[in-house]
Short mmCIF file of N, CA and C in Angstrom, two decimals:
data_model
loop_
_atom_site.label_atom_id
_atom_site.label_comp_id
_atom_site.label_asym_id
_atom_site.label_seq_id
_atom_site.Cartn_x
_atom_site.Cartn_y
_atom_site.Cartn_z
N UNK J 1 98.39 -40.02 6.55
CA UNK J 1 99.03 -38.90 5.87
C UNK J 1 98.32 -38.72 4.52
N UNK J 2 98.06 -37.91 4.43
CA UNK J 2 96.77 -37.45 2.96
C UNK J 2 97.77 -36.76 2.08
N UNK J 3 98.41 -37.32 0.90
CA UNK J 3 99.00 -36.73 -0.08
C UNK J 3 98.17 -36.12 -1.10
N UNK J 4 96.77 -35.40 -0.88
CA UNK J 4 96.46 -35.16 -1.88
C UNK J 4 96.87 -33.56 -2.27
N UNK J 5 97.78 -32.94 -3.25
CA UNK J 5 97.56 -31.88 -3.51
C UNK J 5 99.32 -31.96 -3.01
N UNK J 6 100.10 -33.19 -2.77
CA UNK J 6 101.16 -32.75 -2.46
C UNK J 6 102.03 -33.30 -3.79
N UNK J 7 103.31 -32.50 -4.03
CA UNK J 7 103.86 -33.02 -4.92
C UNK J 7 105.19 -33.40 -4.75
N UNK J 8 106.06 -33.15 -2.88
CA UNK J 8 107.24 -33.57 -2.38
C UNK J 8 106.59 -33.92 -1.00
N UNK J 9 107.59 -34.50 -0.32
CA UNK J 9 107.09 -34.69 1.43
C UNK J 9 108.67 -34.60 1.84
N UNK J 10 108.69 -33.03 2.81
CA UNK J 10 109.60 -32.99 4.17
C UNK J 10 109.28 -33.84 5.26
N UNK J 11 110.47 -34.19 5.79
CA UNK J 11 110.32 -34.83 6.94
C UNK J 11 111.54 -34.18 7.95
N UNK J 12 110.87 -34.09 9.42
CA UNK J 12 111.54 -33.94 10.11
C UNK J 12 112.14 -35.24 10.72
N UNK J 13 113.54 -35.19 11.36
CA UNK J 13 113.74 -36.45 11.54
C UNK J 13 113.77 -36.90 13.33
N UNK J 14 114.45 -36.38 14.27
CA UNK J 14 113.78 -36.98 15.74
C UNK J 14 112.78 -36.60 16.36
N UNK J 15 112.27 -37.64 16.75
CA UNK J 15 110.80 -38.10 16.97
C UNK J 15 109.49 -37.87 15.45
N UNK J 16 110.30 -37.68 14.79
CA UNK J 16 108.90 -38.19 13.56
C UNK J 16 109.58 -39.44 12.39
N UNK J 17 110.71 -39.38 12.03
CA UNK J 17 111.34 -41.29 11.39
C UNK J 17 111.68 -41.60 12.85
N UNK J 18 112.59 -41.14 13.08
CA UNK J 18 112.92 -41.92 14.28
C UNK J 18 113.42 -41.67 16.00
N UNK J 19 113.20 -42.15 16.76
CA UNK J 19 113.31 -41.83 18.14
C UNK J 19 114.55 -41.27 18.61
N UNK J 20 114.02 -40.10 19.22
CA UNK J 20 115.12 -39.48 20.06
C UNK J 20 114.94 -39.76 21.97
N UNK J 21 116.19 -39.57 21.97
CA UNK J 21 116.39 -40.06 23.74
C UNK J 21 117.20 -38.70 23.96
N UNK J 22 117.49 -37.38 23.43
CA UNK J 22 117.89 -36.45 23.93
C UNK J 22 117.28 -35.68 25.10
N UNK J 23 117.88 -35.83 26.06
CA UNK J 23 117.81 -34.87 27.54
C UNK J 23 117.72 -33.42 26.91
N UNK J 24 117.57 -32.84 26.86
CA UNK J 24 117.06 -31.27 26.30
C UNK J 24 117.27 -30.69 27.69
N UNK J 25 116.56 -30.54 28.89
CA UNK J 25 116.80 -30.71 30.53
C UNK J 25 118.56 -30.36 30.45
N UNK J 26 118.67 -31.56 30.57
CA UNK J 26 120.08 -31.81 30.95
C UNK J 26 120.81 -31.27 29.61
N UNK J 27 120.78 -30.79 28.49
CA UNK J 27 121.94 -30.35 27.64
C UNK J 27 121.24 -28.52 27.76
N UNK J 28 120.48 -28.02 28.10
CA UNK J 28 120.21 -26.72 28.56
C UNK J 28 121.29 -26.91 29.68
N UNK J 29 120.85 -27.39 30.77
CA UNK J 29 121.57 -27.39 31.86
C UNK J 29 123.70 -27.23 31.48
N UNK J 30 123.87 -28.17 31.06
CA UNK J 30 125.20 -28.00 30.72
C UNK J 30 125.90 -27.11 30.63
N UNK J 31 125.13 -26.18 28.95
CA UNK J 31 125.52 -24.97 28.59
C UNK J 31 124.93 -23.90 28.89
N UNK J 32 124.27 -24.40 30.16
CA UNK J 32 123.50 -23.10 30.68
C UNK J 32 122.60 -22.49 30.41
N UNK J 33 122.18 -22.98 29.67
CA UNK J 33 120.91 -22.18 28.92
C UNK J 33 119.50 -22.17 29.77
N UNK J 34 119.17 -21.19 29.89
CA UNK J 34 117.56 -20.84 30.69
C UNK J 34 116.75 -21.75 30.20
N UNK J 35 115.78 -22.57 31.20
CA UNK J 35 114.75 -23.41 31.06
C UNK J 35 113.71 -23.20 29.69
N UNK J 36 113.64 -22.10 29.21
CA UNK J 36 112.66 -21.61 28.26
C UNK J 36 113.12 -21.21 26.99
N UNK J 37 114.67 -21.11 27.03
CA UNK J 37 115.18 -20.58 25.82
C UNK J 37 115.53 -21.86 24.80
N UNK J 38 115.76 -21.18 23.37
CA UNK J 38 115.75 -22.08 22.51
C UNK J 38 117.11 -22.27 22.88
N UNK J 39 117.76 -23.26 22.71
CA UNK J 39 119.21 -23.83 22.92
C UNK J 39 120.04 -23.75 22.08
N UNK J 40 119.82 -23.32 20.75
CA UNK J 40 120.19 -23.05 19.16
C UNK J 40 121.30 -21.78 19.55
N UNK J 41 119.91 -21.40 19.36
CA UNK J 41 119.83 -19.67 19.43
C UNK J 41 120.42 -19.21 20.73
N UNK J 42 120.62 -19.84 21.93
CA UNK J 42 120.91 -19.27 23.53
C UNK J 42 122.52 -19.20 22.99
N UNK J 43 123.14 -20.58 22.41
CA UNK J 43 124.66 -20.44 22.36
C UNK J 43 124.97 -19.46 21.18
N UNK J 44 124.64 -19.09 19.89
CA UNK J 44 124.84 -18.82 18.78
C UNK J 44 124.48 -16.98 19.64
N UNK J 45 124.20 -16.60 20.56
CA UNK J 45 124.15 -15.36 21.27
C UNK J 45 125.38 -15.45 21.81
N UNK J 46 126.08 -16.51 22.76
CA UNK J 46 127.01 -16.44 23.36
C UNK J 46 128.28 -15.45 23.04
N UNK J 47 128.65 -14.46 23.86
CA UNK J 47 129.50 -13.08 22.74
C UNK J 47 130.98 -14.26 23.24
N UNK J 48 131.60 -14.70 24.28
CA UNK J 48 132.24 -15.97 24.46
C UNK J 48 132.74 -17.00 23.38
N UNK J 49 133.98 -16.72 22.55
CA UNK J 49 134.23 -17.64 21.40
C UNK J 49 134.19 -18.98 21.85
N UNK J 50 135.34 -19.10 23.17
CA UNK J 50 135.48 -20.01 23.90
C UNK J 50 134.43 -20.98 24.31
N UNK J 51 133.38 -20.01 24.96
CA UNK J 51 132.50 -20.60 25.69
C UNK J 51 131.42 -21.35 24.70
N UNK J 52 131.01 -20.60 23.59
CA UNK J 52 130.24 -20.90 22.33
C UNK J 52 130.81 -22.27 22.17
N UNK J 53 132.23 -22.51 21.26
CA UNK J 53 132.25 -23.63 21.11
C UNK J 53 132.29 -24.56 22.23
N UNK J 54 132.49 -24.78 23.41
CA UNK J 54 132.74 -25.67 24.11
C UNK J 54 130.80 -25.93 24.49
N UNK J 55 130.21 -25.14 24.17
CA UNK J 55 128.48 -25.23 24.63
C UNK J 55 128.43 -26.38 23.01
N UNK J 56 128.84 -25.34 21.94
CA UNK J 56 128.58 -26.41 20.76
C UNK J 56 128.99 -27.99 20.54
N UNK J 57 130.36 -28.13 21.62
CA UNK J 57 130.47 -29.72 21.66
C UNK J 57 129.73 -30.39 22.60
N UNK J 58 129.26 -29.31 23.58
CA UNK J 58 128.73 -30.39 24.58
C UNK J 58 127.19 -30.89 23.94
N UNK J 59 126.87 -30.13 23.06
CA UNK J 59 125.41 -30.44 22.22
C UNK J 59 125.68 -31.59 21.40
N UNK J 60 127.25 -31.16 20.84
CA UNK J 60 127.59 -32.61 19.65
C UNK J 60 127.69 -33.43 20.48
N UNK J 61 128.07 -33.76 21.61
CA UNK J 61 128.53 -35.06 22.42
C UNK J 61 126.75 -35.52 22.74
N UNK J 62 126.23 -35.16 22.78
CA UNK J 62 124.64 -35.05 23.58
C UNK J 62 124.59 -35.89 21.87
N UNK J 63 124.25 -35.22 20.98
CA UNK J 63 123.50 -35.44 19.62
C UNK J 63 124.41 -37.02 18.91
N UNK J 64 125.42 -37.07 19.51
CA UNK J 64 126.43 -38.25 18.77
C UNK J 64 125.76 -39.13 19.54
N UNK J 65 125.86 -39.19 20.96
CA UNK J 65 125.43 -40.49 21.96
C UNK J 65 123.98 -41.00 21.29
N UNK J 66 123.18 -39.88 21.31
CA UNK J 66 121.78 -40.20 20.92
C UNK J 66 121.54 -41.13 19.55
N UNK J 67 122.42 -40.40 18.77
CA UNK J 67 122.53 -40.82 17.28
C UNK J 67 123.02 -42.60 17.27
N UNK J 68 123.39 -43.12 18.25
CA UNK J 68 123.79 -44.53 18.28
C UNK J 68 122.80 -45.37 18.68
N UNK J 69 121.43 -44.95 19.57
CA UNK J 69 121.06 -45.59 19.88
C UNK J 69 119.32 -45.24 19.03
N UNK J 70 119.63 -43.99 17.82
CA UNK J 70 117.87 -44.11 18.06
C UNK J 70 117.92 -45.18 16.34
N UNK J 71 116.55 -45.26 16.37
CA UNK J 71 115.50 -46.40 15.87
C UNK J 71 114.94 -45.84 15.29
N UNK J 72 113.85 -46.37 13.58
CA UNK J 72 112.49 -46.20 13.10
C UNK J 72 111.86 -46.05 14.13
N UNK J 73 110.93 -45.11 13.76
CA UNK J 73 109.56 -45.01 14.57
C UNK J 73 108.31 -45.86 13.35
N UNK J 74 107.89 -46.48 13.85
CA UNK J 74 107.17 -47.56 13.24
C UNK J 74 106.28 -46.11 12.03
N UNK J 75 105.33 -45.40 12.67
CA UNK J 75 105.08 -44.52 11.75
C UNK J 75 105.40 -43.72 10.70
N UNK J 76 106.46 -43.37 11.39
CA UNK J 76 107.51 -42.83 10.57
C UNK J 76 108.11 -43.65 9.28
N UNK J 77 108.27 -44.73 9.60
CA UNK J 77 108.52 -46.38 8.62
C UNK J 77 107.69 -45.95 7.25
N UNK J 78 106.47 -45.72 7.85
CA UNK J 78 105.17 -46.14 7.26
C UNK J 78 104.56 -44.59 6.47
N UNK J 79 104.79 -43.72 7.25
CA UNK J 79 105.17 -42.33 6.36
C UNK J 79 105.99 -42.36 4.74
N UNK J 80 106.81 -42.44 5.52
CA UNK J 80 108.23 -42.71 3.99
C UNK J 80 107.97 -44.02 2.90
N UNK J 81 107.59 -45.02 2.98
CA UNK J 81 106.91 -45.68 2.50
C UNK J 81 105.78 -45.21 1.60
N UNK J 82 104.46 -44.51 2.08
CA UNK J 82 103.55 -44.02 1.49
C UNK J 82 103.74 -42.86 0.76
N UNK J 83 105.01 -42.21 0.89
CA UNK J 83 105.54 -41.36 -0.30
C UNK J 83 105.99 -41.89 -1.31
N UNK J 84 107.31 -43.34 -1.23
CA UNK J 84 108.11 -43.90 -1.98
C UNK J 84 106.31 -44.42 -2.74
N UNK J 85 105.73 -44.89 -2.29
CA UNK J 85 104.92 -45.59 -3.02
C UNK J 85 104.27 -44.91 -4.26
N UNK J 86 103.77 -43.53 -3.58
CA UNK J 86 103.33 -42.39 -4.65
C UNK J 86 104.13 -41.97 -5.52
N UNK J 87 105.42 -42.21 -5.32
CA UNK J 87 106.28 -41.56 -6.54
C UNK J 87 106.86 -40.22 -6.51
N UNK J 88 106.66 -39.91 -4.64
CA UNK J 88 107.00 -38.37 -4.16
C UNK J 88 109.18 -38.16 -4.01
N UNK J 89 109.09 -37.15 -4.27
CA UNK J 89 110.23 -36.71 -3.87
C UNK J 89 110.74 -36.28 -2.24
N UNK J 90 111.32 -37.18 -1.77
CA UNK J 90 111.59 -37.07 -0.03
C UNK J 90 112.64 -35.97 0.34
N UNK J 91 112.70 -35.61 1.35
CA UNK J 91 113.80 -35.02 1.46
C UNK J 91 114.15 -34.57 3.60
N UNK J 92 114.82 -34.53 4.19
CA UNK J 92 114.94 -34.40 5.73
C UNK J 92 115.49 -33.07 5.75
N UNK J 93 114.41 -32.35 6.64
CA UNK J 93 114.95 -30.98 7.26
C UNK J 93 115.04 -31.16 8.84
N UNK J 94 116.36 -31.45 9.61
CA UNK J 94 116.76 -31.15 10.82
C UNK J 94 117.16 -30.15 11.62
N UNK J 95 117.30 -30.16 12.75
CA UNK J 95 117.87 -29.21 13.92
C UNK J 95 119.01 -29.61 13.78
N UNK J 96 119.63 -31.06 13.68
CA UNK J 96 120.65 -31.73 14.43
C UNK J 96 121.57 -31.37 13.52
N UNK J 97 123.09 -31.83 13.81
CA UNK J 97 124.18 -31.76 13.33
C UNK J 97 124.31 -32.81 12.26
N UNK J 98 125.16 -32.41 11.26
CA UNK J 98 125.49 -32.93 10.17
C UNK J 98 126.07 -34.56 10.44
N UNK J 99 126.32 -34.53 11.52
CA UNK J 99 127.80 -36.34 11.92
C UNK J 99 126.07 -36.72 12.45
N UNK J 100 125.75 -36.16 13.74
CA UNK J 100 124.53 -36.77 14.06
C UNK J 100 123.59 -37.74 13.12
N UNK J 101 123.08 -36.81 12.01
CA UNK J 101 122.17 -36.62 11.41
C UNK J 101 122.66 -38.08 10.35
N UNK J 102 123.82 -37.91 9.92
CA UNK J 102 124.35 -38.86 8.90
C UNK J 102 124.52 -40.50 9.84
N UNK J 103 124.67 -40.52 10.53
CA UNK J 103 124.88 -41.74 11.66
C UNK J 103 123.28 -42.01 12.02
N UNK J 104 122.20 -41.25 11.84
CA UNK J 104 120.60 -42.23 12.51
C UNK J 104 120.40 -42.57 10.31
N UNK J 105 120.66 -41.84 9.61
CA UNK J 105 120.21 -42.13 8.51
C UNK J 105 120.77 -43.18 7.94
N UNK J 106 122.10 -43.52 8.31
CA UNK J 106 123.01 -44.91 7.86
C UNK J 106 122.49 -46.06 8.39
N UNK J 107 122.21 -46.08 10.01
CA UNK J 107 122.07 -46.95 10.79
C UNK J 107 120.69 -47.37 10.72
N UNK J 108 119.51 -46.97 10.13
CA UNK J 108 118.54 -47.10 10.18
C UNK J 108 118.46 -47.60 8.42
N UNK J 109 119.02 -47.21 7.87
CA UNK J 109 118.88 -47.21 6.22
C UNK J 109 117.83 -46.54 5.72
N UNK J 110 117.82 -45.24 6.05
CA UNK J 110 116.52 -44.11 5.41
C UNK J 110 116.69 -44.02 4.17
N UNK J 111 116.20 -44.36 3.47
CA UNK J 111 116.20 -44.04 1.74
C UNK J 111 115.73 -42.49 1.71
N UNK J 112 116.35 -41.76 2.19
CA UNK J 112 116.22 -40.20 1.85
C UNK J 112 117.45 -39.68 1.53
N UNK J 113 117.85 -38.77 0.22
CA UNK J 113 119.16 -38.26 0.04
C UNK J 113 119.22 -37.09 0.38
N UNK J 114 118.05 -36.15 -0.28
CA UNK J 114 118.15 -34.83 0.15
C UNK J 114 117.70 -34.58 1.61
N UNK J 115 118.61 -34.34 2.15
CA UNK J 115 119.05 -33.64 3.80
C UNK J 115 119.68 -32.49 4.00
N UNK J 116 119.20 -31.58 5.03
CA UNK J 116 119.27 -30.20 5.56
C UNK J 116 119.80 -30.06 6.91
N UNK J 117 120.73 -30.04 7.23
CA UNK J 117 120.82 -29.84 8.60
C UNK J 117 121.34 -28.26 8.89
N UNK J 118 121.89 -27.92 10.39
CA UNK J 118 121.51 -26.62 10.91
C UNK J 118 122.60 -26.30 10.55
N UNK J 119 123.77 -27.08 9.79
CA UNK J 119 124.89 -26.55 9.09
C UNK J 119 124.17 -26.07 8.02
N UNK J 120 123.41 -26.16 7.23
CA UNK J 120 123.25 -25.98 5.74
C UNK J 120 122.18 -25.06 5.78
N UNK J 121 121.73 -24.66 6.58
CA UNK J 121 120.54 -23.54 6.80
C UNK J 121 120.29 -23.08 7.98
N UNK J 122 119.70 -21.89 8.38
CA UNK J 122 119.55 -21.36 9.86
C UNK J 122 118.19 -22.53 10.13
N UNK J 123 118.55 -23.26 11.64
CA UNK J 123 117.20 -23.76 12.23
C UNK J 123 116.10 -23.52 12.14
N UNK J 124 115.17 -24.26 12.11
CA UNK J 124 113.93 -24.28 12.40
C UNK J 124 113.38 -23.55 13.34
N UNK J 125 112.67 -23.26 13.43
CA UNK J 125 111.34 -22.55 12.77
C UNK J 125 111.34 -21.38 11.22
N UNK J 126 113.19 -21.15 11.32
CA UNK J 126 113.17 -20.38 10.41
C UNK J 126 113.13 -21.28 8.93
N UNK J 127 112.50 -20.70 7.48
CA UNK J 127 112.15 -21.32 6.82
C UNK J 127 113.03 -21.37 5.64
N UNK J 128 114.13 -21.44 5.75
CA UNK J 128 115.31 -20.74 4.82
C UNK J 128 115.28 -22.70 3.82
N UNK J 129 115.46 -23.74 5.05
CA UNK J 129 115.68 -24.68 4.78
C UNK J 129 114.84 -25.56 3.67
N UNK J 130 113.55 -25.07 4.26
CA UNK J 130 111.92 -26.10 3.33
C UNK J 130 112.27 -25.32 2.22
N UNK J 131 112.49 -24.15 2.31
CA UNK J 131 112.14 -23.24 0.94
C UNK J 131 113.18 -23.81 -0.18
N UNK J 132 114.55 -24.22 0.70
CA UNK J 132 115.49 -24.56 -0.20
C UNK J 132 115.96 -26.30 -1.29
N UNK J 133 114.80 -26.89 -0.14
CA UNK J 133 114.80 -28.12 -0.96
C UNK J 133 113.29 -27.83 -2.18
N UNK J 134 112.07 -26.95 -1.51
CA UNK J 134 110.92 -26.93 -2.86
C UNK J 134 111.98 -26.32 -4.05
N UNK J 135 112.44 -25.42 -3.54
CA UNK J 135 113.39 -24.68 -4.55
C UNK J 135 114.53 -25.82 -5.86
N UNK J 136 115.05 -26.80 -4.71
CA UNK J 136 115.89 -27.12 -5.97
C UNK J 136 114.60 -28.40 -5.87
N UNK J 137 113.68 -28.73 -5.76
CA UNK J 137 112.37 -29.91 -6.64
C UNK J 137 112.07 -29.41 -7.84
N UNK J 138 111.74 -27.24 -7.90
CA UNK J 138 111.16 -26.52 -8.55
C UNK J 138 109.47 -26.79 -8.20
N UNK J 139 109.63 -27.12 -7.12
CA UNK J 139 108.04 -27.09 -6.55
C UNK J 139 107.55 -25.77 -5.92
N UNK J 140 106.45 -25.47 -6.06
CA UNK J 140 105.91 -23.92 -5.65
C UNK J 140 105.90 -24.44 -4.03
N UNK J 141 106.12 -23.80 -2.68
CA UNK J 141 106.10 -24.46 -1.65
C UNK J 141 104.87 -24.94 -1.16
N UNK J 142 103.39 -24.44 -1.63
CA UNK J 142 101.80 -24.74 -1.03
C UNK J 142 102.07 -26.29 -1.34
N UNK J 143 102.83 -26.83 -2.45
CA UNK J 143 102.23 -28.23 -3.06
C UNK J 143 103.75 -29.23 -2.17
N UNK J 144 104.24 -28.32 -0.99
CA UNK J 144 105.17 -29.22 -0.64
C UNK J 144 104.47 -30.09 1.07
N UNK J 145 104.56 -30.96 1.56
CA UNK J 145 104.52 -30.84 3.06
C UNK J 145 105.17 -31.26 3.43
N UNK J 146 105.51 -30.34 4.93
CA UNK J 146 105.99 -30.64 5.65
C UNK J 146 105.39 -31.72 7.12
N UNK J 147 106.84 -32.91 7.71
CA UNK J 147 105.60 -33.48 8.58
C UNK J 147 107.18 -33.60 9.66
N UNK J 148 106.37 -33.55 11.13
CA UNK J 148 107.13 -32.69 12.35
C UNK J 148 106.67 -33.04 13.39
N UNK J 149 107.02 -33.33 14.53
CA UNK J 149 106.71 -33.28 15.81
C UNK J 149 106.40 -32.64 16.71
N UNK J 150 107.24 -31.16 15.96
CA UNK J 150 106.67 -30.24 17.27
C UNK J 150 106.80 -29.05 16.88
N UNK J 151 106.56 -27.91 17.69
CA UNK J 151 105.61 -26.57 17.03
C UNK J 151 107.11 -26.06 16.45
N UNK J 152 107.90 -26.14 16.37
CA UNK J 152 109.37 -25.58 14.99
C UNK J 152 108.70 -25.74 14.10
N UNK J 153 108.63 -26.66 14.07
CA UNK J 153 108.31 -27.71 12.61
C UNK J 153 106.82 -26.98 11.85
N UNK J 154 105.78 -26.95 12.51
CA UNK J 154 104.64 -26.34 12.31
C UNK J 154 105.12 -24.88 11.84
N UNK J 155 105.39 -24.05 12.98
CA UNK J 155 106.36 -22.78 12.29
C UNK J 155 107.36 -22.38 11.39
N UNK J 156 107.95 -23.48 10.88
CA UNK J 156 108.46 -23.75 9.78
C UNK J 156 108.24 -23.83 8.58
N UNK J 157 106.89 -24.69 8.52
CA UNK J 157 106.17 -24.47 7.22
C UNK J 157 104.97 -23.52 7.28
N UNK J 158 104.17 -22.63 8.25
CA UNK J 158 103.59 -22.15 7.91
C UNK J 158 104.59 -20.56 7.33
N UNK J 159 106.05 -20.67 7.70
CA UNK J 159 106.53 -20.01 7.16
C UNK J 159 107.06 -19.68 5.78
N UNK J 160 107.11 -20.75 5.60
CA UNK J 160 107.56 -21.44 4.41
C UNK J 160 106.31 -21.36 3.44
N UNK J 161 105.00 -21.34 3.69
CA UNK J 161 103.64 -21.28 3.06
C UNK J 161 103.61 -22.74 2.56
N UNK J 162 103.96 -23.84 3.64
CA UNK J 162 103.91 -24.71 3.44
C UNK J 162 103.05 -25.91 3.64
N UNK J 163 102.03 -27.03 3.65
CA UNK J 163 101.27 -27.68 4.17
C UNK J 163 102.01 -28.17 5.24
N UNK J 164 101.28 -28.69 6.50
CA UNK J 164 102.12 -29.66 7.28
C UNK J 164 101.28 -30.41 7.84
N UNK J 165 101.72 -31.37 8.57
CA UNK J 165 101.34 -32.84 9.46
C UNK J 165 102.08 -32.61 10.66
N UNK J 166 101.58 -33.13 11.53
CA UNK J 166 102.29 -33.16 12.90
C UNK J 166 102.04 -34.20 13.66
N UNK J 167 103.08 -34.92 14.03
CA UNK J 167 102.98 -36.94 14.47
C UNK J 167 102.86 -36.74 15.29
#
């Protein structure tokens, strides 16, 4: 990870700190959602009050189970580390739910405070979230990066006019 020219580091958090075991497959399947669609966005369409929330617990039940069993990703370890070392300001922008999200960061002991989840900003790829932690650093966003697993994440900060990494 090349910090040069950075002056915070985002992190996304399953599969880049730490491992996810979410069925994506099988929680589309549940709430029905088409093989190709984003799963966010498929229920948050749902015109169904009913149906919306009962799609939204079956995601929390999916995201809680997961949240018990995931782990550091050794890289990820070693990421956060090489920020703490530089003297960077950390911070986690997620998909996941707020209980989720707070249960892998306890259980793992992430020394990160500032956290974003899809309560506190519209999801990823949209860039409402990165913008809002450079924002309260007072960092211009070019000197922030972002680092991600997968193309959200990438679309996220190039939205954001942000650097990124991708594990």
């Amino acid at each position: 990870m090349n910090l040069d020219g950075v002056h915070g580091v985002i992190f996304d958090l399953d599969g880049t700190l730490v491992e996810s075991r979410l069925d994506f497959v099988k929680m589309r399947a549940d709430v029905g959602c088409p093989p190709d669609d984003d799963i966010l966005g498929f229920v948050e369409g749902l015109t169904c009050l009913t149906t919306q929330a009962q799609a939204r617990q079956v995601i929390l039940q999916h995201e809680l189970d997961d949240a018990q069993t995931s782990r550091w990703l050794t890289n990820g370890k070693a990421m956060v580390e090489k920020a703490q070392d530089a003297g960077l300001p950390m911070a986690i922008v997620t998909r996941n739910c707020q209980q989720a999200t707070r249960i892998k960061i306890h259980n793992n002991q992430i020394p990160i405070d500032t956290i974003l989840t899809r309560e506190d900003a519209p999801p990823k790829p949209d860039p409402t979230a990165l913008l809002m932690v450079a924002k309260q650093w007072n960092l211009h966003p070019r000197h922030c990066l972002y680092v991600g697993d997968f193309i959200y994440d990438r679309h996220a900060a190039e939205n954001a006019g942000m650097q990124w990494l991708m594990v």
